[in-house]
Amino acid sequence: LLLAEVYEGAPARYPGLVAVGSDPEVEDAVAVTGLSSEALFHHGWAATPPPCGNCSAGREWGCVGCPNITADGALTFNLSADAVGVATLSFTLTRVDRLRPANRVALPLQLDIVVLPVNRPPSAVLPGALTLAQGCGAV
């Protein structure tokens, strides 16, 4: 997944990353198993640990924007401000035959999330107006 323009602070959602639940005779599941770096993703206060394996689990301050794959197969995440770099998301797709539960297939996969720099125009925040009094300097 190559990203050149994603607004930081706004959740990103990419539906249809994986197809799950399309066959009534099988049970599909997807589970995130790891993330190579959380530096690209938004950190903040969270009531519960994020879903990925190594994203600050057990702490209240953590990676609240870490990538996740939802039950319907959508990839979701929230980038940090000015994020640039690569993070590898590891996940496992599992399919179990409902009629023959011993028929189980688990497929470990990886997805590189590449965030490219964005050329932004310069900006500045100016302080309030200055009042000059003759002979006294700035007031």
Short mmCIF file of C-alpha atoms in Angstrom, two decimals:
data_model
loop_
_atom_site.label_atom_id
_atom_site.label_comp_id
_atom_site.label_asym_id
_atom_site.label_seq_id
_atom_site.Cartn_x
_atom_site.Cartn_y
_atom_site.Cartn_z
CA LEU A 1 0.00 0.00 0.00
CA LEU A 2 1.62 3.25 -1.15
CA LEU A 3 0.38 6.47 0.41
CA ALA A 4 1.29 9.90 -0.91
CA GLU A 5 -1.52 11.97 0.58
CA VAL A 6 -3.39 10.93 3.69
CA TYR A 7 -4.47 13.57 6.17
CA GLU A 8 -2.83 13.06 9.52
CA GLY A 9 -5.26 12.82 12.37
CA ALA A 10 -8.06 11.58 10.09
CA PRO A 11 -8.78 7.84 10.17
CA ALA A 12 -8.00 6.06 6.90
CA ARG A 13 -10.20 3.16 5.78
CA TYR A 14 -9.50 0.89 2.81
CA PRO A 15 -12.45 -1.51 2.38
CA GLY A 16 -11.99 -4.85 0.69
CA LEU A 17 -8.36 -5.51 1.59
CA VAL A 18 -9.35 -9.12 2.22
CA ALA A 19 -12.58 -10.95 1.37
CA VAL A 20 -14.08 -12.61 4.43
CA GLY A 21 -17.39 -14.35 5.02
CA SER A 22 -18.27 -14.86 1.36
CA ASP A 23 -19.03 -18.60 1.64
CA PRO A 24 -21.66 -19.86 4.15
CA GLU A 25 -19.95 -23.28 4.41
CA VAL A 26 -16.69 -21.87 5.75
CA GLU A 27 -15.71 -19.55 8.57
CA ASP A 28 -13.19 -16.86 7.67
CA ALA A 29 -11.19 -14.86 10.18
CA VAL A 30 -8.39 -12.32 10.02
CA ALA A 31 -6.05 -11.41 12.87
CA VAL A 32 -3.30 -8.80 13.03
CA THR A 33 -0.20 -10.47 14.47
CA GLY A 34 2.44 -7.74 14.39
CA LEU A 35 3.65 -4.34 13.27
CA SER A 36 7.28 -3.53 12.49
CA SER A 37 7.06 0.10 13.64
CA GLU A 38 4.40 2.19 15.31
CA ALA A 39 6.23 5.48 14.65
CA LEU A 40 4.06 6.33 11.62
CA PHE A 41 0.80 6.05 13.51
CA HIS A 42 -1.09 8.32 15.88
CA HIS A 43 -0.42 7.90 19.60
CA GLY A 44 -2.78 9.02 22.33
CA TRP A 45 -4.71 8.05 25.41
CA ALA A 46 -6.69 4.86 24.99
CA ALA A 47 -9.06 3.12 27.35
CA THR A 48 -8.11 -0.29 26.00
CA PRO A 49 -4.95 -1.61 24.33
CA PRO A 50 -4.95 -1.49 20.53
CA PRO A 51 -5.59 -4.72 18.58
CA CYS A 52 -2.09 -5.29 17.19
CA GLY A 53 0.41 -7.47 18.98
CA ASN A 54 3.18 -5.04 19.89
CA CYS A 55 1.47 -1.62 19.94
CA SER A 56 2.04 -0.49 23.53
CA ALA A 57 -0.23 -3.20 24.93
CA GLY A 58 -1.33 -2.71 28.51
CA ARG A 59 -0.60 1.02 28.71
CA GLU A 60 -3.11 3.84 28.64
CA TRP A 61 -0.89 5.95 26.37
CA GLY A 62 -0.33 4.06 23.16
CA CYS A 63 -0.72 3.62 19.46
CA VAL A 64 -4.40 4.39 19.01
CA GLY A 65 -3.94 4.77 15.25
CA CYS A 66 -2.14 1.46 14.64
CA PRO A 67 -3.34 -0.51 11.61
CA ASN A 68 -6.14 -2.98 12.07
CA ILE A 69 -8.11 -5.24 9.73
CA THR A 70 -11.79 -5.23 10.62
CA ALA A 71 -14.10 -8.25 10.57
CA ASP A 72 -15.39 -7.16 7.14
CA GLY A 73 -11.84 -7.07 5.71
CA ALA A 74 -11.17 -3.32 5.72
CA LEU A 75 -7.74 -1.91 6.59
CA THR A 76 -7.97 1.01 9.05
CA PHE A 77 -5.30 3.25 10.60
CA ASN A 78 -4.57 6.83 11.63
CA LEU A 79 -1.24 8.44 10.66
CA SER A 80 0.81 10.75 12.86
CA ALA A 81 1.43 14.32 11.71
CA ASP A 82 4.15 14.52 9.03
CA ALA A 83 4.58 10.73 9.01
CA VAL A 84 7.04 9.39 6.43
CA GLY A 85 8.43 5.87 6.21
CA VAL A 86 7.54 2.19 5.98
CA ALA A 87 5.77 -0.11 8.42
CA THR A 88 5.13 -3.81 7.79
CA LEU A 89 1.80 -5.14 9.03
CA SER A 90 1.68 -8.90 9.66
CA PHE A 91 -1.65 -10.70 9.73
CA THR A 92 -3.11 -14.18 9.38
CA LEU A 93 -6.10 -15.24 7.31
CA THR A 94 -7.81 -18.37 8.61
CA ARG A 95 -10.47 -20.46 6.89
CA VAL A 96 -12.28 -23.33 8.64
CA ASP A 97 -14.71 -25.69 6.91
CA ARG A 98 -17.91 -25.57 9.02
CA LEU A 99 -18.86 -29.13 8.03
CA ARG A 100 -15.36 -30.54 8.64
CA PRO A 101 -13.71 -28.34 11.30
CA ALA A 102 -10.46 -30.33 11.00
CA ASN A 103 -10.11 -28.75 7.54
CA ARG A 104 -8.41 -25.57 8.64
CA VAL A 105 -6.07 -23.35 6.62
CA ALA A 106 -4.07 -20.47 8.10
CA LEU A 107 -2.15 -18.18 5.78
CA PRO A 108 0.32 -15.69 7.30
CA LEU A 109 0.68 -12.52 5.20
CA GLN A 110 2.50 -9.20 5.31
CA LEU A 111 1.60 -5.79 3.94
CA ASP A 112 4.06 -2.91 3.65
CA ILE A 113 2.48 0.47 4.34
CA VAL A 114 4.69 3.05 2.60
CA VAL A 115 4.05 6.70 3.46
CA LEU A 116 5.73 9.16 1.08
CA PRO A 117 6.61 12.75 1.96
CA VAL A 118 4.12 15.38 0.83
CA ASN A 119 5.38 18.69 -0.56
CA ARG A 120 3.44 21.24 1.44
CA PRO A 121 3.55 24.98 0.86
CA PRO A 122 5.25 26.95 3.63
CA SER A 123 3.00 28.43 6.29
CA ALA A 124 3.44 30.73 9.24
CA VAL A 125 1.43 31.85 12.23
CA LEU A 126 1.86 35.54 12.89
CA PRO A 127 1.55 37.02 16.36
CA GLY A 128 -1.08 39.65 17.10
CA ALA A 129 -0.62 43.20 15.82
CA LEU A 130 2.16 45.32 17.32
CA THR A 131 1.50 48.90 18.37
CA LEU A 132 4.32 51.35 17.88
CA ALA A 133 4.40 54.63 19.74
CA GLN A 134 6.75 57.29 18.38
CA GLY A 135 9.83 57.71 20.54
CA CYS A 136 8.91 54.89 22.92
CA GLY A 137 9.59 51.68 20.93
CA ALA A 138 7.21 48.79 20.74
CA VAL A 139 4.40 48.67 23.24
#
